[in-house]
mmCIF file of N, CA and C in Angstrom:
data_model
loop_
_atom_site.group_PDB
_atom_site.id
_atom_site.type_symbol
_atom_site.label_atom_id
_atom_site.label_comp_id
_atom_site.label_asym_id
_atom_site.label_seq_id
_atom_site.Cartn_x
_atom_site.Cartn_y
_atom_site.Cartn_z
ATOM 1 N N UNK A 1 -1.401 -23.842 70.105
ATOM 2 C CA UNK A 1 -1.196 -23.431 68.736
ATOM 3 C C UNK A 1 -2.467 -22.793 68.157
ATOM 4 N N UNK A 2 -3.534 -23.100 68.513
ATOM 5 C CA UNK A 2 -4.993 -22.687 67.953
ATOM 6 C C UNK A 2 -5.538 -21.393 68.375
ATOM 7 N N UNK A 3 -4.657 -21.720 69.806
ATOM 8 C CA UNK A 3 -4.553 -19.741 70.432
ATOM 9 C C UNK A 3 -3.873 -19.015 69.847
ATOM 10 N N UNK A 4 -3.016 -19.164 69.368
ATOM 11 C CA UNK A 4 -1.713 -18.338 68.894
ATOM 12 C C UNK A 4 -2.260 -18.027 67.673
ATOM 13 N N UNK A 5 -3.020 -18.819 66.765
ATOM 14 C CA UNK A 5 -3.357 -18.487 65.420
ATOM 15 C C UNK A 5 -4.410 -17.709 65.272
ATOM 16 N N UNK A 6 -5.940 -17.832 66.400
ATOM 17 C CA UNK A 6 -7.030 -17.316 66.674
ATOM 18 C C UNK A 6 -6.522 -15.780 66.914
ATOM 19 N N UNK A 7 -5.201 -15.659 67.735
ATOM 20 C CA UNK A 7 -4.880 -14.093 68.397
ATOM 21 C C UNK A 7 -4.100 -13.184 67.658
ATOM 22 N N UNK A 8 -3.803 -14.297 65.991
ATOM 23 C CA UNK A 8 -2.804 -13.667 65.037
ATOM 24 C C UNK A 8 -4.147 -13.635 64.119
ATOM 25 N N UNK A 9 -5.124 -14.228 64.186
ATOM 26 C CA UNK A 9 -6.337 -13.653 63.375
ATOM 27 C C UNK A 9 -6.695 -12.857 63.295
ATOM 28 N N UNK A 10 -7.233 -12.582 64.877
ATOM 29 C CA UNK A 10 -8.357 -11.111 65.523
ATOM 30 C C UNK A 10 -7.372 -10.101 65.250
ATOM 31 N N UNK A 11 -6.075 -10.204 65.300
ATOM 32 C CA UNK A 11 -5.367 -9.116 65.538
ATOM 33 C C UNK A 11 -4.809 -8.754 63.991
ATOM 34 N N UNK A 12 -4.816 -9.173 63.003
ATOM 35 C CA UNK A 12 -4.916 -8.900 61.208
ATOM 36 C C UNK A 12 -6.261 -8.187 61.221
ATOM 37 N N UNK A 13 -7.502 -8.607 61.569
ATOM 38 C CA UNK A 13 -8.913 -8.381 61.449
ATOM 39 C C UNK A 13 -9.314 -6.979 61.925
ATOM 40 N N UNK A 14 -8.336 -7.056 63.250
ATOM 41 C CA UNK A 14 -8.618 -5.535 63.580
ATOM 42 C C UNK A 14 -8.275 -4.229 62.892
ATOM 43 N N UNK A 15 -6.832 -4.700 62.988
ATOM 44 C CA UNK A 15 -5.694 -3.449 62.048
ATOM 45 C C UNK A 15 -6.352 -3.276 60.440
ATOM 46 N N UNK A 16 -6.584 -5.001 59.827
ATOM 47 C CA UNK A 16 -7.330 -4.530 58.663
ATOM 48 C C UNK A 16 -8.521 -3.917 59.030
ATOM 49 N N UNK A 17 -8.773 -3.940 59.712
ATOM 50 C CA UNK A 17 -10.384 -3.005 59.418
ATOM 51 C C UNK A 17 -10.459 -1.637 59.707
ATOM 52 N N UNK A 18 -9.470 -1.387 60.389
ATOM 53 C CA UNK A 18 -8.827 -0.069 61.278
ATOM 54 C C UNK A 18 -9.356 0.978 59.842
ATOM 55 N N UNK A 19 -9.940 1.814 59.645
ATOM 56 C CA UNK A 19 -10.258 2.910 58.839
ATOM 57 C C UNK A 19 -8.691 4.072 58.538
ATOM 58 N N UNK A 20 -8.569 4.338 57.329
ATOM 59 C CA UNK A 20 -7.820 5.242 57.688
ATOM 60 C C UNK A 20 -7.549 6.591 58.060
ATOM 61 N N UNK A 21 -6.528 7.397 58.304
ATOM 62 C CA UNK A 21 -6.627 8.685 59.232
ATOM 63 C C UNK A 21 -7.508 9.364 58.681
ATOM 64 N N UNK A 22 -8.532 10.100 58.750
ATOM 65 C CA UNK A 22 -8.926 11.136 58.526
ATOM 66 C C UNK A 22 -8.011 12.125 58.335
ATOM 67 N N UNK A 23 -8.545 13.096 56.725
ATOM 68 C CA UNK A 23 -7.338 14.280 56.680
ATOM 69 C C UNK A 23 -8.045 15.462 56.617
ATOM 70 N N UNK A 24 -6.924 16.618 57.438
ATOM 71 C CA UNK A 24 -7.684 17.418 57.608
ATOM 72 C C UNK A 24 -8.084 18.703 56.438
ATOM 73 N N UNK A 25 -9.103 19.440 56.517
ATOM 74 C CA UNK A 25 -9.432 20.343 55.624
ATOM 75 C C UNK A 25 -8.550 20.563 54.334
ATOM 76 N N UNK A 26 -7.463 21.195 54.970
ATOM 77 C CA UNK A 26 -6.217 21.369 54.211
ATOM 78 C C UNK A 26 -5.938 20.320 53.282
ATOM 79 N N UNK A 27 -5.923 19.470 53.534
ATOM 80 C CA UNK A 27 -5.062 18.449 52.318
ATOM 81 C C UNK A 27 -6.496 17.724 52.041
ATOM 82 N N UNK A 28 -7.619 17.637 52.689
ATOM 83 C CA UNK A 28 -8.796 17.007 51.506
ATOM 84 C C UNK A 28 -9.057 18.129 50.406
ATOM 85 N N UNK A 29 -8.713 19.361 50.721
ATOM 86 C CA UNK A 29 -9.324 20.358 49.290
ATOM 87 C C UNK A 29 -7.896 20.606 48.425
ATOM 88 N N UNK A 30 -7.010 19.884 48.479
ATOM 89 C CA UNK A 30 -5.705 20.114 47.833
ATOM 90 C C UNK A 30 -4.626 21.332 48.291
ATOM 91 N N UNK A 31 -4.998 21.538 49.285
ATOM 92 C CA UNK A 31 -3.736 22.021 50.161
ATOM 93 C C UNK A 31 -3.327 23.749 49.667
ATOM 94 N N UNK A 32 -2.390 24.123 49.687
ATOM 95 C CA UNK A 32 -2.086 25.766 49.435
ATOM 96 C C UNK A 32 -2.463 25.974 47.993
ATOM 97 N N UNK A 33 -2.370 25.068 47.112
ATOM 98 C CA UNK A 33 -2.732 25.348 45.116
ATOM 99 C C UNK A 33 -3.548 25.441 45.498
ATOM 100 N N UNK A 34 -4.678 25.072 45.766
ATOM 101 C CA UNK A 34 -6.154 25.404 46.118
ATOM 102 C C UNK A 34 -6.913 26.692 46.714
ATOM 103 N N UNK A 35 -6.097 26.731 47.675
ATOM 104 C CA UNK A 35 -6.568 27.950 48.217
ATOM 105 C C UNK A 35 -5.842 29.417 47.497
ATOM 106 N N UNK A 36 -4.941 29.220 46.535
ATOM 107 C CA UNK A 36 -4.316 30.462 45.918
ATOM 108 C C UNK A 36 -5.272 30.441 44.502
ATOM 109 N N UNK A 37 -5.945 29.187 44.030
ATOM 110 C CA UNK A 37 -6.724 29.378 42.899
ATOM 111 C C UNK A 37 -7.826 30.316 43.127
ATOM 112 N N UNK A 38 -8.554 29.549 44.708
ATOM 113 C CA UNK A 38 -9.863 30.301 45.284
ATOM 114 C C UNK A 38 -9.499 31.692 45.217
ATOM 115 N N UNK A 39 -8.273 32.363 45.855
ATOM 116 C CA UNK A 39 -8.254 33.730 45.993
ATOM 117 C C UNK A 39 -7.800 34.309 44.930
ATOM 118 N N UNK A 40 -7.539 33.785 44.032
ATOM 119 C CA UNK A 40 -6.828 34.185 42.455
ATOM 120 C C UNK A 40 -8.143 35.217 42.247
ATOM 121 N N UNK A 41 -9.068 33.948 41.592
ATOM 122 C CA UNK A 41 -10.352 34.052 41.296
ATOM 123 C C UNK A 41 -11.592 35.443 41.933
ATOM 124 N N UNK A 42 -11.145 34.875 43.525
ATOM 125 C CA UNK A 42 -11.972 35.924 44.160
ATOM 126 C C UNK A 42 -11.464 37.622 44.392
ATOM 127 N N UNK A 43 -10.172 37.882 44.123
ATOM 128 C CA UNK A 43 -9.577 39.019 44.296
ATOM 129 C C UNK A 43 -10.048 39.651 43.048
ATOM 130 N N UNK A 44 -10.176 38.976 42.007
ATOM 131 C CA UNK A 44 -10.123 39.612 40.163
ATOM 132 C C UNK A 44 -11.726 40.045 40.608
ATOM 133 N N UNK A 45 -12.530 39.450 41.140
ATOM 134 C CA UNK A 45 -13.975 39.516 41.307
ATOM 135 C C UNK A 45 -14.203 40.530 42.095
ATOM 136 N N UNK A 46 -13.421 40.967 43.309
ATOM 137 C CA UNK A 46 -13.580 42.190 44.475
ATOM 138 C C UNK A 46 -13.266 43.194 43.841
ATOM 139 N N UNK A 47 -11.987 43.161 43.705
ATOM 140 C CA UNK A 47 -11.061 44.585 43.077
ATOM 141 C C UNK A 47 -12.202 44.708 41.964
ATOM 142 N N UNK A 48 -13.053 44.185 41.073
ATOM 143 C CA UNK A 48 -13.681 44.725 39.688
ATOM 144 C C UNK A 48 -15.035 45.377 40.138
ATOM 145 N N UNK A 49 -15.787 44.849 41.490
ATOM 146 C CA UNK A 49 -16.734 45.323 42.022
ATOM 147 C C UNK A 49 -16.975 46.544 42.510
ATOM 148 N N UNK A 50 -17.881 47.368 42.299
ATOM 149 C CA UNK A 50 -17.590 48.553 42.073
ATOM 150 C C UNK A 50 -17.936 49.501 43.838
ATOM 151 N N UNK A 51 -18.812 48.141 44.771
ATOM 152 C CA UNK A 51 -18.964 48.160 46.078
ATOM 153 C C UNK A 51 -17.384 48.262 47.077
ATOM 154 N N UNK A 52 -17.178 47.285 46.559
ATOM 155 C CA UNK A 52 -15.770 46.257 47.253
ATOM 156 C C UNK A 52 -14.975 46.819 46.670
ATOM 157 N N UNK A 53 -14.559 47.462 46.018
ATOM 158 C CA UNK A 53 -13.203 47.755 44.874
ATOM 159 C C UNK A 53 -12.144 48.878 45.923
ATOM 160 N N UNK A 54 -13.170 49.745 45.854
ATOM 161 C CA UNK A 54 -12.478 51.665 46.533
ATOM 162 C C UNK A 54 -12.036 50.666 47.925
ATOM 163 N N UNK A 55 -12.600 49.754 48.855
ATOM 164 C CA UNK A 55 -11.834 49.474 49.831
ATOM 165 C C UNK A 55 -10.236 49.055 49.616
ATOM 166 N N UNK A 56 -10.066 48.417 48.356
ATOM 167 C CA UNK A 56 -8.950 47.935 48.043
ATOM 168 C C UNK A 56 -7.853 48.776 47.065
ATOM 169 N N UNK A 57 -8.212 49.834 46.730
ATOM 170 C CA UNK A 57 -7.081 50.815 46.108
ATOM 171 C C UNK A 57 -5.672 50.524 47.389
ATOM 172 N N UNK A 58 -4.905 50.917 46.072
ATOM 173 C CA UNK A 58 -3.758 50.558 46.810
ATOM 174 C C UNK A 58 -3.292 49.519 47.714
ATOM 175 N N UNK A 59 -3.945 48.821 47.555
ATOM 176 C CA UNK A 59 -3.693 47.138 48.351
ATOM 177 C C UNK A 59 -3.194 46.675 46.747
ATOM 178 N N UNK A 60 -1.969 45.865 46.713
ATOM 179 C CA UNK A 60 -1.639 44.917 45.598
ATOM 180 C C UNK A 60 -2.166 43.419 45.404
ATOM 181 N N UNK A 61 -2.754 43.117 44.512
ATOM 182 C CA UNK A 61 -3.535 41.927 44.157
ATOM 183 C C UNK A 61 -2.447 40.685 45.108
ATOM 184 N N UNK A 62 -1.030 40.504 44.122
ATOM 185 C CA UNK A 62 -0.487 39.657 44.953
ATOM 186 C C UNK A 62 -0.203 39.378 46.293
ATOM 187 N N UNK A 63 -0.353 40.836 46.961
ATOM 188 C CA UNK A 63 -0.103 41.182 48.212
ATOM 189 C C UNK A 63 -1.191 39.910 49.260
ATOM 190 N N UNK A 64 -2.411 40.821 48.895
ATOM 191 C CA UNK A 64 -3.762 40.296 49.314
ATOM 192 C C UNK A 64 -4.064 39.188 48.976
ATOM 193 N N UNK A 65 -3.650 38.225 47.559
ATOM 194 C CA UNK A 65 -4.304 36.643 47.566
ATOM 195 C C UNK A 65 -2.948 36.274 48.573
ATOM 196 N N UNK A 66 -1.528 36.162 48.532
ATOM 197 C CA UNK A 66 -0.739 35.927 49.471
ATOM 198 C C UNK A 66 -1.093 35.187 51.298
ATOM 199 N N UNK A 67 -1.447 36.848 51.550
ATOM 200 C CA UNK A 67 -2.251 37.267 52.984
ATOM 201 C C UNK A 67 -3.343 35.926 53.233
ATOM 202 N N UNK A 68 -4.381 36.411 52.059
ATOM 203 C CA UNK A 68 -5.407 35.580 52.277
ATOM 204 C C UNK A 68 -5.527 34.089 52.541
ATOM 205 N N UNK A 69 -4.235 33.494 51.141
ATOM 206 C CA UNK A 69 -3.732 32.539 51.126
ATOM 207 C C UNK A 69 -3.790 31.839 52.151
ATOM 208 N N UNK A 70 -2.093 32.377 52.820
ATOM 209 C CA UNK A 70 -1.526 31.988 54.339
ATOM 210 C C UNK A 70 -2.917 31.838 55.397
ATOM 211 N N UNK A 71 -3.396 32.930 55.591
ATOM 212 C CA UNK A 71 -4.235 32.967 57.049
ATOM 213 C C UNK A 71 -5.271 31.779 56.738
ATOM 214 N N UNK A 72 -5.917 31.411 55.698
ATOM 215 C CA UNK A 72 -6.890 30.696 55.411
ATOM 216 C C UNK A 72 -6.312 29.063 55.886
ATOM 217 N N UNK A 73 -5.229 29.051 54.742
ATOM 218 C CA UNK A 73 -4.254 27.676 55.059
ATOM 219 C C UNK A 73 -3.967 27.574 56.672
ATOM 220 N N UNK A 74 -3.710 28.308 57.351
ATOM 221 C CA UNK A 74 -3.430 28.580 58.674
ATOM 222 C C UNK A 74 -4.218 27.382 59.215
ATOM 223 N N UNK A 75 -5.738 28.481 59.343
ATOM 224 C CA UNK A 75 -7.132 28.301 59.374
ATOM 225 C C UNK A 75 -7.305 27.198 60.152
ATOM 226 N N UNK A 76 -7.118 26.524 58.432
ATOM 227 C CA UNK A 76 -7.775 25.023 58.061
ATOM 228 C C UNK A 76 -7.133 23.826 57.884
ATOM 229 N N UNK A 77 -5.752 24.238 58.583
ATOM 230 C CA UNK A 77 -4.980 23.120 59.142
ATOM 231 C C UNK A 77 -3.778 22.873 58.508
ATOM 232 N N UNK A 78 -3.271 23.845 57.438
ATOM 233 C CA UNK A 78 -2.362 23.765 56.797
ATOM 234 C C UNK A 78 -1.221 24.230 57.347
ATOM 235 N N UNK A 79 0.344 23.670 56.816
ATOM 236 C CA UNK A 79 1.684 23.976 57.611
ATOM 237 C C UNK A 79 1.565 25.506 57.892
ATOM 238 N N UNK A 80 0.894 26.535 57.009
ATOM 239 C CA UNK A 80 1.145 27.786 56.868
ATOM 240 C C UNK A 80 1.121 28.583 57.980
ATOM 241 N N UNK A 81 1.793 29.902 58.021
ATOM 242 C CA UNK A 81 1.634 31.028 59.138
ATOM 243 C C UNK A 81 1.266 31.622 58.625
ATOM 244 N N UNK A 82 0.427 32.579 59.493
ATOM 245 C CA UNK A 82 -0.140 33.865 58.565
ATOM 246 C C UNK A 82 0.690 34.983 59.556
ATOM 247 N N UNK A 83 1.307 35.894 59.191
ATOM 248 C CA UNK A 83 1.935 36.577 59.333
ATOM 249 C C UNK A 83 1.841 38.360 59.263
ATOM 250 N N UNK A 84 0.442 38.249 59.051
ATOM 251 C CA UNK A 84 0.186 39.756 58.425
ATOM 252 C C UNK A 84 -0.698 40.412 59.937
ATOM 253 N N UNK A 85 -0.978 41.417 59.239
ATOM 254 C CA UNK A 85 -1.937 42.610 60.611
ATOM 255 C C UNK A 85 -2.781 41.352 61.309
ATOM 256 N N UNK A 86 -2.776 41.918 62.644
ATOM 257 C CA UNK A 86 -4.752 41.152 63.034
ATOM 258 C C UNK A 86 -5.920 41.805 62.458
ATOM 259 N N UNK A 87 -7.124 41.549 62.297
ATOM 260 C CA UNK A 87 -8.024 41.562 61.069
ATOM 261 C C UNK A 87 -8.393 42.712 61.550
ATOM 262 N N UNK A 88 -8.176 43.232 62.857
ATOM 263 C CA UNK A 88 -9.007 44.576 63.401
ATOM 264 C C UNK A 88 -8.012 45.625 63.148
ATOM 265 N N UNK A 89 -7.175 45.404 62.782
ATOM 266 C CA UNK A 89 -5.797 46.250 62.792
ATOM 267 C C UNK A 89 -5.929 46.652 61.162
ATOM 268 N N UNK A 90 -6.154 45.615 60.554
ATOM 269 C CA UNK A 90 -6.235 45.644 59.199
ATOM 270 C C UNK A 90 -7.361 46.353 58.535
ATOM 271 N N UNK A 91 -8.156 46.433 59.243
ATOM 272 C CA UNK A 91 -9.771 46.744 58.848
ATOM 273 C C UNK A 91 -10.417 47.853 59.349
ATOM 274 N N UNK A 92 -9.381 48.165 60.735
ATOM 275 C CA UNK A 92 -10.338 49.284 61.352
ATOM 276 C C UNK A 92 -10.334 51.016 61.049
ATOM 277 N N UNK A 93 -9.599 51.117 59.902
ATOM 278 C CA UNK A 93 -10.072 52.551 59.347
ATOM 279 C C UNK A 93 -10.642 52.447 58.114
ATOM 280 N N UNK A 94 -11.078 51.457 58.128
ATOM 281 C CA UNK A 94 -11.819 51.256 56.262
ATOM 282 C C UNK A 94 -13.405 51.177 56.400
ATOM 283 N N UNK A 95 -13.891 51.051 57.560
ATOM 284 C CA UNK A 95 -15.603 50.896 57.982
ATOM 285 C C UNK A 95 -16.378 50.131 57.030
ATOM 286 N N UNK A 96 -16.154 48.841 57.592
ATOM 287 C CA UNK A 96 -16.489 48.068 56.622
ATOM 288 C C UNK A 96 -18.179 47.442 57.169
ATOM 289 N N UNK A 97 -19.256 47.483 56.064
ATOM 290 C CA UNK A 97 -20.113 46.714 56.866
ATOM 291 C C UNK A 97 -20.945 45.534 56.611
ATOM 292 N N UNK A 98 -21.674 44.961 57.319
ATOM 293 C CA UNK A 98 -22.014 43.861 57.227
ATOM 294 C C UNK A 98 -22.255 43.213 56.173
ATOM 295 N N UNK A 99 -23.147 44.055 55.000
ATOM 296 C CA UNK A 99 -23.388 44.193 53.747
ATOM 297 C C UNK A 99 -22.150 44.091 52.573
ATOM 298 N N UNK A 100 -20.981 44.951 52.982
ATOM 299 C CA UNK A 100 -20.048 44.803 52.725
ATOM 300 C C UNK A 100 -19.173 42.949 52.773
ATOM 301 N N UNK A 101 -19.251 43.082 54.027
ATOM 302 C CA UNK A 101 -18.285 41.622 54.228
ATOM 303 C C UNK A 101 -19.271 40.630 53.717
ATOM 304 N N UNK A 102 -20.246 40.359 53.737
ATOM 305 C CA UNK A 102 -21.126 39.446 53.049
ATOM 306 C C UNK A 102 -21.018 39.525 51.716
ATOM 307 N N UNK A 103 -20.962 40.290 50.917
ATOM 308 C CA UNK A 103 -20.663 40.748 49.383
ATOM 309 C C UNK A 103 -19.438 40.121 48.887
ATOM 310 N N UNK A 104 -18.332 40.285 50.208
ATOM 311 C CA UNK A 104 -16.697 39.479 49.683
ATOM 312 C C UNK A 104 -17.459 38.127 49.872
ATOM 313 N N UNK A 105 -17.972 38.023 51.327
ATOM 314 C CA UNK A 105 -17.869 36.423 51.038
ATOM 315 C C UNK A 105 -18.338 35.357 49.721
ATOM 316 N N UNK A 106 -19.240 36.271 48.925
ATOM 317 C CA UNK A 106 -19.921 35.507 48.258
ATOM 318 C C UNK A 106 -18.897 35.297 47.130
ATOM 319 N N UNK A 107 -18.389 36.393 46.830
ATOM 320 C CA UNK A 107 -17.323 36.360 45.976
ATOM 321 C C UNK A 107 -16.312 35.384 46.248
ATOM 322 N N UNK A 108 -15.826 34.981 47.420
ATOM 323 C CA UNK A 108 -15.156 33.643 47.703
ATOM 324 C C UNK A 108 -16.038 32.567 47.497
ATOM 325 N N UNK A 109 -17.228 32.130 47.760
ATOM 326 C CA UNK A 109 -18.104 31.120 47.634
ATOM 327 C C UNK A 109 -17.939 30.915 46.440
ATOM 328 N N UNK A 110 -17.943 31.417 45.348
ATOM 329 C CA UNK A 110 -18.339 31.774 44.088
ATOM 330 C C UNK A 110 -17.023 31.206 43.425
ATOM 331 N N UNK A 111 -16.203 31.787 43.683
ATOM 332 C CA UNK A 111 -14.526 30.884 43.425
ATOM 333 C C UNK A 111 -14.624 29.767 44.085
ATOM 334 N N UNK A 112 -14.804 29.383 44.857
ATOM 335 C CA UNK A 112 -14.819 27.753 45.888
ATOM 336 C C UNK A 112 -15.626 26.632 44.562
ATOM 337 N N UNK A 113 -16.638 27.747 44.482
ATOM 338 C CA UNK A 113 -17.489 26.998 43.175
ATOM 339 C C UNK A 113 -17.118 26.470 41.602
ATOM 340 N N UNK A 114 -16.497 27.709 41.729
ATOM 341 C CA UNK A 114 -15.971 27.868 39.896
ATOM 342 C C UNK A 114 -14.851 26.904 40.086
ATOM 343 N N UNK A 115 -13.835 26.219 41.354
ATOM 344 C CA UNK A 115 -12.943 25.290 41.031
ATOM 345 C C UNK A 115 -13.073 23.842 41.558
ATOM 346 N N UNK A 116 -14.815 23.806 41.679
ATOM 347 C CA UNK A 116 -14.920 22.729 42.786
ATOM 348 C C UNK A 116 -14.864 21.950 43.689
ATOM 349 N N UNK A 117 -14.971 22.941 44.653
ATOM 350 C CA UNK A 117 -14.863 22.691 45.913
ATOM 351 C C UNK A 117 -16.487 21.796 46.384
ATOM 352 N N UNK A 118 -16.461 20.626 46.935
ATOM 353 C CA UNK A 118 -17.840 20.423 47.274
ATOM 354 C C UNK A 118 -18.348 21.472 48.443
ATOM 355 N N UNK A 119 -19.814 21.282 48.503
ATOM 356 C CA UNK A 119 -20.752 22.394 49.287
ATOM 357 C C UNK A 119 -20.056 21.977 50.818
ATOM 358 N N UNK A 120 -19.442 20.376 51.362
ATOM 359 C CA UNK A 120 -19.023 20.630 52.789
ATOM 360 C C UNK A 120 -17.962 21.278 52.686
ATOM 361 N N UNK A 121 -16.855 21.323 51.411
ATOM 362 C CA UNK A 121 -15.684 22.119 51.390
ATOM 363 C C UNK A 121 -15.912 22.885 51.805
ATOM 364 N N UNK A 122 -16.743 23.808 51.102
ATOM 365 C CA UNK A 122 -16.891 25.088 51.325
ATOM 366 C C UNK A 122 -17.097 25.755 53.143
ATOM 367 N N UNK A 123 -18.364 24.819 53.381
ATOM 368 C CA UNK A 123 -19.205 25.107 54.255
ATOM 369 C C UNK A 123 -17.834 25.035 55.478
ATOM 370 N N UNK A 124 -17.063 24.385 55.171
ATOM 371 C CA UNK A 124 -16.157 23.930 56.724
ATOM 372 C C UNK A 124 -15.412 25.137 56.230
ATOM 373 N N UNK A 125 -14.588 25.489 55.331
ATOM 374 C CA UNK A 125 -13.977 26.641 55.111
ATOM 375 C C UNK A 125 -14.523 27.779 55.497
ATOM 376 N N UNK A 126 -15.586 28.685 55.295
ATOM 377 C CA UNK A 126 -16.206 29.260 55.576
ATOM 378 C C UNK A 126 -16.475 29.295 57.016
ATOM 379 N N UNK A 127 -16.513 28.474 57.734
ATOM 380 C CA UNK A 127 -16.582 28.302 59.255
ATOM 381 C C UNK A 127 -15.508 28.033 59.940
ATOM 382 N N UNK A 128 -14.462 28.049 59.365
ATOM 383 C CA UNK A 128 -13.275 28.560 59.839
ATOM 384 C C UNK A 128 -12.660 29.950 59.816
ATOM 385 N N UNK A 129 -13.127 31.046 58.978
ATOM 386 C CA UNK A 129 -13.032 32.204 58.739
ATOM 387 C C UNK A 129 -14.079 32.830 59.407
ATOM 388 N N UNK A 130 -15.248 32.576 59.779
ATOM 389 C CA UNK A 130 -16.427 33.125 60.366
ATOM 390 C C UNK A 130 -16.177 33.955 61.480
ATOM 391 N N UNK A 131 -15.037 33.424 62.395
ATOM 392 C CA UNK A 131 -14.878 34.399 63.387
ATOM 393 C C UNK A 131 -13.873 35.431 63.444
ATOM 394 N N UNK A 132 -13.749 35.988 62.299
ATOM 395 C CA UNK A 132 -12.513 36.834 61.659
ATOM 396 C C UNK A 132 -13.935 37.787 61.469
ATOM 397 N N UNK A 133 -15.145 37.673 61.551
ATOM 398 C CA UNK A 133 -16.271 38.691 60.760
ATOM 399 C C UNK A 133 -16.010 39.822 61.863
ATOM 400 N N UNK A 134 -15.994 39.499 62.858
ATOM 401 C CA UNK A 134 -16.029 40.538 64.319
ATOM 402 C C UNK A 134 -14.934 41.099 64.125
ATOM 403 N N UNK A 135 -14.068 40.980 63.758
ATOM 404 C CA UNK A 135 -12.740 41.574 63.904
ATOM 405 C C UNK A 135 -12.623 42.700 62.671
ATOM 406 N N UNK A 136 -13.634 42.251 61.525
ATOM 407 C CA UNK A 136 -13.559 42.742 60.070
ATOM 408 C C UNK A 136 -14.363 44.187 59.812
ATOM 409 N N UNK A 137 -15.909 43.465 60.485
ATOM 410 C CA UNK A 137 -17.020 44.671 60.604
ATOM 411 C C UNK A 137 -16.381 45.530 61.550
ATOM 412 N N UNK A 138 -16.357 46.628 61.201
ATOM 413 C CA UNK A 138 -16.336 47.699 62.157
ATOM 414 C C UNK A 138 -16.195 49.568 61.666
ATOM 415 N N UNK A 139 -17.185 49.932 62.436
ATOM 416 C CA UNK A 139 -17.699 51.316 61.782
ATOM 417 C C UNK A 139 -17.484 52.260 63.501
ATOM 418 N N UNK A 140 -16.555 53.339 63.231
ATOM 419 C CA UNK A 140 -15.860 53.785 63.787
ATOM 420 C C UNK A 140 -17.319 55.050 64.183
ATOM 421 N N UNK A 141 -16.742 55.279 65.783
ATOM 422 C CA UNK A 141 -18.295 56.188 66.370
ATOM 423 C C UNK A 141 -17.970 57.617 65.979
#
């Protein structure tokens, strides 16, 4: 009987102590509302920039936070599909450069900020998009 109670102890002790799941990106920064605020924010900020802007004539605001939306949510672990061009497909007659794509990013940082996102939010977000830069930069010979 003293076994049986000792092995119904350890075994409450464990499960209680058991930590719970870790969640991923997606649902610790509040899931798709979140990421449509970030790009709300950051599209009104590109399109007004007078660098970044002429790339985006004729692209529709809703179109592009949409796009951005999805692929990001994708990304970072969310149910979403992204469904649109691949980024080289999308990017490669617009010659975009380094200077350039660094200029959007900040403009996303900058929204991540304005709705409080903490600095690892960000930082893990951002490093999930990072390898979309190769696909983005590109200046035609």
């Amino acid at each position: 009987m003293i076994r049986l109670g000792l092995l119904i102890f350890t075994a409450l002790t464990l499960f209680g102590c058991a930590s719970a799941p870790k969640t991923n990106l997606y649902d610790d920064i509040g899931g798709k509302q979140t990421l449509h605020k970030v790009y709300g924010l950051a599209i009104n900020r590109i399109y007004n920039d007078p660098v970044l802007g002429p790339h985006f004539e004729g692209v529709p605001k809703r179109h592009l936070r949409t796009e951005l939306t999805n692929q990001t949510c994708e990304l970072i672990g969310g149910p979403c599909e992204y469904e649109g061009k691949s980024m080289h497909e999308a990017h490669a007659d617009r010659n975009v450069t380094d200077a350039e794509f660094f200029r959007l990013v900040e403009h996303v940082q900058q929204a991540m900020r304005l709705i409080g996102l903490t600095y690892e939010q960000e930082n893990r977000i951002l490093a999930a998009l990072a390898p979309l830069k190769e696909q983005i930069v590109y200046q035609a010979d």
